[in-house]
Amino acid sequence: MAVDYAVIVLYLAGMLAMGWWGMRRAKSKSDFLVAGRRLGPAMYSGTMAAIVLGGASTIGGVGLGYQYGLSGAWMVFTIGLGLLALSIFFSARIARLRVYTVSEMLDLRYGGSAGIISGIVMWAYTLMLAVTSTIAYATIFDVLFGLDRTLSIVLGGVIVVAYSTLGGMWSITLTDMVQFVVKTIGVLLLLLPIAVIRAGGFAEMRAQLPDDYFAPLGIGGQTVFTYVLIYSFGMLIGQDIWQRVFTARGDKVARLGGTAAGTYCLVYALAGAVIGTAAKVLYPHLGSPDDAFATIVRDALPVGLRGLVLAAALSAVMSTSSGALIACATVANNDIWARVKHMAELRGRGHGRDEGQGQDQNGGQSQEHDEVRGNRAFILLMGVGVIAIAIALNDVVEALTLAYNVLVGGLLVPILGGLLWKRGTGAGALAAIAVGGLTVVGLMTALGVLANEPIYYGLLASLLTYVLVSLATKPTDAAVLAAWRERLAGAPEQGAPEPPPVGAAAGTSGDTGR
């Protein structure tokens, strides 16, 4: 295992080096949170694919293939379908808004009435997503080094927090590109063909396994429908996904790059299911389906390649973990803390104190530096919290299901309604968030976190509430809607400079060399 260990250690050292390099590029809030909104198609599609395909998609996807056969691809497949829908129908409009968070979008659309509540919901979702990704380090480092669970979580978490804190989205983008390449080579080009060959080919796999393993809906139609509601719709509204859309250089990059990433997800989904099916032939009596990935990597691959494929699994976990972490910190700082601080300042001015005017005479550079420093501090703070919660939490599936159910049940209708229905109002959005979220939580408490009914009834309650309250309340102010339409058309935020022009060379690499 010495060679495999060396591969993993070099990979982890490279991630930290990327973080240090990214720190040199993160000079402004835009650089730090959305990579300066300057990514070209190649880098954008690679990083988008990296963040949506995490440990659940890799280790969990192979496990579902082990348990259900080819239909185990549906979970990751619905993630790809959601990303395709986002990219084709919504990404161009989202990119033109030039905001930093989903809650800022809701503020623009509804006139500033839904931001802080939606921010709290989104923060809870991104926090739990980061926690569940961090827990996955325990499985991988146990296979690699036989480390204790707590030590594994701390080791993996510290590395991700370090490079994310150093350079923000630039560091995460650079590391995600490396992780995308490693994941592609390790899973698609190495593990997939070797697993099929070791299992005797597709003919032998069909001969050894029941017909249900090759049925398109062997996992169950209701399960597929639930995956669509949770994961496909979750892709449409998650802060971690939107924050990557904000990094695109323009409408075309967001649409075409996202479409390429979504198509890659569909291929990755099928690959994971095939690997899991092959593992079922080779190891029919594993204790847990989630052990299939580590077992087939350990036994089927030669020295060196084994380390590369395990690095691919580590890449999948780290890309999702870092993306969720910066999303969590961005929401905490910009949607919650900044709003609370602003309200406190307004109350202070109401008592006769008018502060802060004319303090910055240096073209805003000091303010930009402070914003970068503030966001960096929030990533560090959220990272420490994520590691602590991950150590204390055991059930990853329930935590992830809870996060997605609350997100989709509370925010899907107000977000899509704001994009598609001009009669939707701020009161309708707030009511839909509250009713949908409470319905989901209440039914999960009564029926169990893993039940299908909470998301069904939560979405229905949210939709009915949004429509009825919107129709019963005064339409959104015409000036707010006019400003919203201008932003959707690509008008810059008032007072915000346009990004500097990019050179012709950036069209292929996404790196402007600024």
XYZ file of C-alpha atoms in Angstrom:
514
model
C 0.000 0.000 0.000
C 2.997 2.327 0.198
C 2.576 3.446 -3.424
C -1.154 4.017 -2.906
C -0.442 6.024 0.233
C 2.051 8.153 -1.692
C -0.555 8.900 -4.381
C -3.090 10.002 -1.758
C -0.608 12.147 0.171
C 0.558 13.881 -3.026
C -3.050 14.517 -3.961
C -3.880 16.083 -0.576
C -0.726 18.216 -0.696
C -1.748 19.387 -4.170
C -5.143 20.491 -2.861
C -3.478 22.675 -0.229
C -1.112 24.125 -2.845
C -4.103 25.016 -5.029
C -5.665 26.764 -2.052
C -2.549 28.854 -1.520
C -2.431 29.803 -5.206
C -6.109 30.692 -5.195
C -5.539 33.056 -2.269
C -3.397 35.248 -4.532
C -6.307 35.680 -6.951
C -9.039 36.427 -4.395
C -8.658 40.205 -4.085
C -12.338 41.238 -4.026
C -15.677 39.967 -2.788
C -16.551 38.884 -6.330
C -13.262 36.996 -6.671
C -13.681 35.292 -3.325
C -17.345 34.271 -3.570
C -17.943 33.725 -7.311
C -14.432 33.556 -8.885
C -14.865 37.035 -10.346
C -17.754 35.783 -12.536
C -15.109 34.936 -15.120
C -15.166 31.168 -15.733
C -15.156 29.935 -19.313
C -17.004 26.843 -20.575
C -14.342 24.198 -19.866
C -13.640 25.260 -16.300
C -17.303 26.010 -15.575
C -18.564 22.614 -16.734
C -15.775 20.761 -14.891
C -16.369 22.504 -11.586
C -20.165 22.179 -11.872
C -19.872 18.441 -12.466
C -17.436 18.163 -9.565
C -19.732 19.760 -7.009
C -22.916 17.865 -7.883
C -21.184 14.460 -7.965
C -20.070 13.913 -4.402
C -19.528 10.972 -2.106
C -23.210 10.002 -2.237
C -23.059 9.909 -6.036
C -19.847 7.857 -6.075
C -19.880 5.538 -3.059
C -23.664 5.656 -2.680
C -24.264 5.270 -6.424
C -22.126 2.120 -6.540
C -23.942 0.875 -3.430
C -27.336 1.344 -5.113
C -26.033 -0.546 -8.144
C -24.954 -3.368 -5.831
C -28.391 -3.460 -4.215
C -30.702 -2.846 -7.202
C -28.637 -3.296 -10.358
C -28.747 -0.857 -13.264
C -31.816 0.931 -11.860
C -29.565 2.045 -8.988
C -28.430 4.756 -11.404
C -31.668 6.678 -10.876
C -30.515 8.723 -7.873
C -27.516 10.215 -9.686
C -29.492 10.265 -12.954
C -32.094 12.584 -11.405
C -29.275 14.864 -10.232
C -28.115 15.087 -13.846
C -31.664 15.737 -15.066
C -32.053 18.552 -12.540
C -28.775 20.118 -13.628
C -29.835 19.891 -17.290
C -33.167 21.577 -16.496
C -31.421 24.316 -14.531
C -28.889 24.923 -17.297
C -31.303 24.904 -20.230
C -34.245 26.819 -18.751
C -32.983 28.985 -15.885
C -29.193 29.414 -15.757
C -28.979 32.311 -18.195
C -31.496 34.350 -16.206
C -29.835 33.421 -12.914
C -26.404 34.468 -14.188
C -27.749 37.826 -15.440
C -29.057 38.701 -11.965
C -25.440 39.138 -10.763
C -26.261 38.385 -7.131
C -24.386 36.224 -4.622
C -27.177 34.204 -2.982
C -30.622 32.761 -3.659
C -32.051 35.019 -0.954
C -30.777 38.104 -2.794
C -32.706 36.888 -5.826
C -35.866 36.612 -3.705
C -35.283 40.115 -2.351
C -35.023 41.491 -5.886
C -38.137 39.704 -7.064
C -40.390 40.336 -4.070
C -39.100 43.679 -2.833
C -36.965 42.612 0.105
C -39.611 40.746 2.077
C -38.422 37.122 1.994
C -34.650 37.300 2.294
C -33.775 36.554 5.899
C -36.286 33.710 6.333
C -35.208 32.052 3.095
C -31.605 32.638 4.176
C -32.152 30.666 7.376
C -33.704 27.756 5.444
C -30.894 27.804 2.871
C -28.242 28.023 5.592
C -29.686 24.949 7.324
C -29.639 23.036 4.030
C -26.064 23.960 3.100
C -24.871 23.271 6.646
C -26.287 19.736 6.621
C -24.965 19.138 3.097
C -21.480 20.121 4.268
C -21.825 17.920 7.354
C -22.884 14.826 5.422
C -20.040 15.309 2.936
C -17.563 15.655 5.782
C -18.784 12.452 7.450
C -17.872 10.576 4.276
C -14.178 11.171 5.006
C -14.485 8.625 7.807
C -15.289 5.832 5.343
C -12.548 6.753 2.882
C -9.731 7.302 5.373
C -10.715 4.113 7.201
C -10.202 2.191 3.951
C -6.974 4.059 3.173
C -5.219 4.188 6.505
C -7.428 2.417 9.054
C -7.853 5.685 10.954
C -10.318 6.323 13.767
C -13.621 7.880 12.628
C -13.119 11.151 14.497
C -9.532 11.544 13.313
C -10.623 10.832 9.732
C -13.311 13.533 9.842
C -10.888 16.054 11.336
C -8.154 15.272 8.797
C -10.402 15.538 5.748
C -12.328 18.490 7.128
C -9.227 20.504 8.012
C -7.817 20.145 4.495
C -11.071 21.315 2.878
C -11.517 24.184 5.349
C -7.900 25.249 4.796
C -8.002 25.611 1.013
C -11.545 27.012 1.036
C -10.633 29.657 3.618
C -7.448 30.661 1.813
C -8.799 31.422 -1.643
C -12.570 31.077 -1.512
C -14.213 30.200 -4.818
C -10.958 30.555 -6.765
C -9.294 27.878 -4.649
C -12.389 25.688 -4.799
C -12.609 26.110 -8.578
C -8.982 25.147 -9.107
C -9.217 22.130 -6.813
C -12.526 21.088 -8.363
C -10.955 21.005 -11.825
C -8.243 18.673 -10.537
C -10.868 16.610 -8.752
C -12.983 16.402 -11.919
C -10.036 15.044 -13.917
C -9.045 12.565 -11.181
C -12.660 11.405 -10.823
C -13.069 10.925 -14.568
C -9.879 8.900 -14.890
C -10.374 6.923 -11.688
C -14.042 5.980 -12.004
C -14.942 6.104 -15.707
C -11.678 5.136 -17.397
C -10.207 2.710 -14.848
C -12.664 1.249 -12.346
C -15.608 0.817 -14.756
C -13.907 -1.357 -17.405
C -11.814 -3.288 -14.881
C -14.900 -4.109 -12.765
C -16.847 -5.363 -15.792
C -13.908 -7.480 -16.971
C -13.362 -8.967 -13.500
C -17.079 -9.860 -13.330
C -16.795 -11.794 -16.630
C -18.445 -9.235 -18.907
C -22.095 -8.262 -19.277
C -23.154 -11.723 -20.459
C -21.806 -13.342 -17.290
C -23.343 -10.603 -15.129
C -26.786 -11.288 -16.667
C -26.337 -15.002 -16.135
C -25.370 -14.606 -12.463
C -27.964 -12.058 -11.341
C -31.797 -11.913 -11.305
C -33.612 -10.166 -14.155
C -34.636 -7.361 -11.763
C -31.008 -6.193 -11.747
C -31.391 -5.195 -15.400
C -34.928 -3.769 -15.281
C -35.157 0.029 -15.808
C -37.469 0.484 -12.796
C -36.192 -2.321 -10.615
C -35.621 0.174 -7.783
C -39.346 1.070 -7.804
C -41.374 3.721 -9.605
C -42.282 5.576 -6.403
C -38.623 5.747 -5.423
C -37.739 7.244 -8.813
C -40.530 9.816 -8.453
C -39.281 10.788 -4.998
C -35.724 11.134 -6.340
C -37.033 13.545 -8.983
C -38.824 15.666 -6.392
C -35.869 15.790 -4.022
C -32.765 15.780 -6.210
C -33.906 17.155 -9.573
C -35.800 20.011 -7.953
C -33.036 20.419 -5.371
C -30.609 21.110 -8.218
C -32.842 23.967 -9.360
C -32.697 25.957 -6.134
C -29.673 25.007 -4.003
C -27.285 27.816 -3.010
C -24.310 25.545 -3.642
C -25.453 25.076 -7.258
C -26.518 28.678 -7.866
C -23.213 29.959 -6.544
C -21.493 28.001 -9.326
C -23.891 29.487 -11.887
C -22.842 32.928 -10.651
C -19.229 32.117 -11.616
C -20.060 31.841 -15.338
C -18.638 34.501 -17.610
C -21.937 34.915 -19.430
C -25.289 33.441 -20.422
C -23.860 31.110 -23.057
C -21.250 29.674 -20.687
C -23.883 29.011 -18.026
C -26.208 27.290 -20.477
C -23.757 25.242 -22.548
C -21.307 24.480 -19.739
C -24.107 23.382 -17.435
C -25.622 21.213 -20.161
C -22.267 19.489 -20.628
C -21.984 18.927 -16.865
C -25.519 17.517 -16.673
C -24.794 15.108 -19.525
C -21.614 14.005 -17.748
C -23.741 13.264 -14.644
C -25.954 10.915 -16.664
C -22.896 8.964 -17.833
C -21.476 8.909 -14.295
C -24.791 7.597 -12.945
C -24.807 4.635 -15.313
C -21.116 3.930 -14.621
C -21.697 3.746 -10.862
C -24.634 1.377 -11.282
C -22.647 -0.913 -13.598
C -19.711 -0.997 -11.155
C -22.096 -1.877 -8.322
C -23.725 -4.612 -10.410
C -20.292 -6.077 -11.187
C -19.449 -5.967 -7.474
C -22.616 -7.965 -6.723
C -21.327 -10.728 -8.993
C -17.868 -10.681 -7.412
C -18.939 -10.223 -3.758
C -22.552 -11.398 -3.358
C -22.619 -11.308 0.466
C -21.201 -7.946 1.577
C -22.422 -6.654 4.924
C -23.535 -3.306 3.471
C -24.121 -2.123 -0.133
C -21.992 0.951 0.621
C -19.001 -1.361 1.144
C -19.100 -2.345 -2.549
C -16.998 0.579 -3.784
C -14.152 0.170 -1.309
C -14.155 -3.621 -1.652
C -13.898 -3.714 -5.419
C -11.237 -0.996 -5.428
C -9.183 -2.873 -2.839
C -9.401 -6.277 -4.512
C -9.707 -5.583 -8.244
C -7.154 -2.850 -8.902
C -3.348 -3.075 -8.989
C -1.047 -0.992 -6.796
C -0.901 2.641 -7.852
C -4.191 2.537 -9.747
C -5.880 1.623 -6.482
C -4.540 4.803 -4.917
C -5.708 6.865 -7.897
C -9.260 5.490 -7.725
C -9.420 6.058 -3.966
C -8.205 9.585 -4.664
C -11.138 9.841 -7.085
C -13.541 8.940 -4.271
C -11.822 11.470 -2.052
C -12.147 14.031 -4.865
C -15.879 13.450 -5.064
C -16.322 14.040 -1.352
C -14.013 17.067 -1.174
C -15.619 18.883 -4.115
C -19.106 18.627 -2.632
C -17.852 19.431 0.858
C -15.996 22.580 -0.201
C -18.874 23.779 -2.387
C -21.381 23.297 0.427
C -19.025 24.983 2.912
C -18.574 28.196 0.907
C -22.312 28.259 0.195
C -23.076 27.880 3.911
C -20.630 30.645 4.836
C -21.900 32.964 2.078
C -25.494 32.605 3.243
C -24.538 33.001 6.907
C -22.562 36.173 6.248
C -24.523 37.880 3.476
C -28.092 36.759 4.145
C -28.207 36.475 7.931
C -25.400 38.322 9.697
C -25.289 41.290 7.299
C -29.056 41.755 7.538
C -29.081 41.520 11.319
C -26.220 44.025 11.519
C -28.006 46.346 9.079
C -31.195 46.302 11.150
C -29.173 47.093 14.270
C -27.546 50.036 12.492
C -30.931 51.361 11.397
C -32.190 51.207 14.966
C -29.068 53.033 16.114
C -29.603 55.815 13.582
C -33.176 56.073 14.746
C -31.788 57.085 18.156
C -29.792 59.939 16.676
C -26.560 58.245 15.619
C -25.660 58.663 11.936
C -22.435 56.851 11.381
C -20.213 55.609 8.641
C -20.704 58.305 5.993
C -17.613 59.214 4.033
C -15.365 56.833 5.882
C -13.820 55.216 2.792
C -11.926 57.667 0.603
C -9.829 55.045 -1.194
C -12.094 53.955 -4.034
C -13.686 51.120 -2.058
C -10.484 49.067 -1.833
C -10.569 49.016 1.962
C -14.187 47.886 1.931
C -13.422 45.112 -0.586
C -10.548 43.927 1.597
C -12.786 43.896 4.656
C -15.472 41.929 2.788
C -12.958 39.305 1.694
C -11.627 39.071 5.234
C -15.161 38.812 6.639
C -16.183 36.047 4.231
C -12.916 34.218 4.917
C -13.658 34.357 8.653
C -17.148 32.959 8.096
C -15.794 30.030 6.073
C -13.390 29.237 8.899
C -16.149 29.553 11.504
C -18.637 27.437 9.544
C -15.907 24.887 8.793
C -15.147 24.370 12.471
C -18.874 23.985 13.164
C -19.299 21.486 10.323
C -16.437 19.315 11.612
C -17.872 19.365 15.156
C -21.386 18.396 13.992
C -20.004 15.690 11.692
C -18.180 14.084 14.631
C -21.376 14.053 16.704
C -23.734 12.888 13.945
C -24.034 9.280 12.773
C -26.956 8.879 10.344
C -25.854 10.471 7.067
C -28.869 9.406 5.008
C -31.395 10.904 7.418
C -29.439 14.162 7.699
C -29.190 14.533 3.916
C -32.863 13.666 3.398
C -33.877 16.190 6.058
C -31.801 18.897 4.370
C -33.211 18.302 0.886
C -36.807 17.923 2.098
C -36.758 21.240 3.967
C -35.038 22.979 1.050
C -37.412 21.735 -1.639
C -40.552 21.863 0.494
C -39.868 25.411 1.683
C -38.123 27.194 -1.192
C -38.879 25.502 -4.512
C -42.279 27.117 -5.082
C -41.306 30.716 -4.105
C -38.142 30.573 -6.255
C -39.677 29.042 -9.377
C -42.827 31.086 -8.853
C -40.743 34.252 -8.784
C -39.027 33.291 -12.035
C -42.166 32.148 -13.877
C -45.243 33.954 -12.442
C -45.318 37.728 -12.243
C -48.428 37.736 -10.021
C -46.539 36.051 -7.169
C -46.096 38.341 -4.157
C -43.768 38.653 -1.207
C -46.553 37.691 1.186
C -47.235 34.589 -0.893
C -43.545 33.690 -0.890
C -43.202 34.075 2.879
C -46.365 32.069 3.529
C -45.236 29.323 1.133
C -41.831 29.056 2.830
C -43.434 28.787 6.267
C -46.255 26.409 5.372
C -44.166 24.180 3.097
C -41.279 23.960 5.547
C -43.478 23.301 8.584
C -45.521 20.690 6.703
C -42.360 18.813 5.722
C -40.907 18.934 9.236
C -44.203 17.955 10.861
C -44.755 14.960 8.589
C -41.146 13.813 8.960
C -41.635 13.931 12.726
C -44.843 11.902 12.491
C -43.969 9.450 9.693
C -40.183 9.292 9.822
C -37.435 11.229 8.065
C -37.149 8.713 5.222
C -40.882 8.603 4.415
C -41.960 9.779 0.946
C -45.119 11.597 2.058
C -43.463 14.668 3.694
C -42.062 16.014 0.438
C -45.268 15.232 -1.499
C -47.586 17.052 0.877
C -45.047 19.745 1.700
C -44.752 20.765 -1.961
C -48.520 20.669 -2.446
C -49.127 22.798 0.654
C -46.435 25.275 -0.420
C -47.882 25.599 -3.935
C -51.474 26.112 -2.788
C -50.401 28.630 -0.153
C -48.258 30.585 -2.636
C -51.025 30.846 -5.218
C -53.860 31.643 -2.806
C -51.967 34.203 -0.713
C -50.503 35.875 -3.804
C -53.950 36.240 -5.369
C -55.403 37.516 -2.080
C -52.727 40.194 -1.524
C -51.706 43.336 -3.343
C -49.532 42.694 -6.430
C -45.816 43.348 -6.164
C -44.948 47.023 -6.619
C -44.529 47.962 -10.282
C -41.155 49.585 -9.597
C -39.856 46.376 -7.995
C -41.005 44.322 -10.985
C -39.482 46.828 -13.397
C -36.111 46.603 -11.609
C -36.427 42.814 -11.610
C -37.057 42.710 -15.356
C -34.080 44.981 -15.981
C -31.788 42.679 -14.033
C -33.144 39.622 -15.833
C -32.371 41.393 -19.087
C -28.762 41.785 -17.996
C -28.668 45.304 -16.564
C -25.850 45.657 -13.972
C -26.615 46.310 -10.341
C -26.698 50.043 -9.696
C -23.265 51.218 -8.638
C -21.603 47.896 -9.382
C -18.847 47.941 -12.007
C -18.945 45.558 -14.918
C -16.317 42.821 -14.810
C -13.176 43.642 -16.765
C -13.040 42.329 -20.343
C -11.504 38.955 -20.884
C -8.914 38.029 -23.448
C -9.544 35.711 -26.342
C -7.490 32.991 -24.713
C -9.941 32.768 -21.848
C -12.604 31.379 -24.112
C -11.277 27.864 -23.802
C -9.692 27.650 -20.416
C -11.801 29.882 -18.202
C -8.593 31.404 -16.767
C -8.246 35.051 -17.710
C -4.763 35.466 -16.302
C -5.777 38.614 -14.460
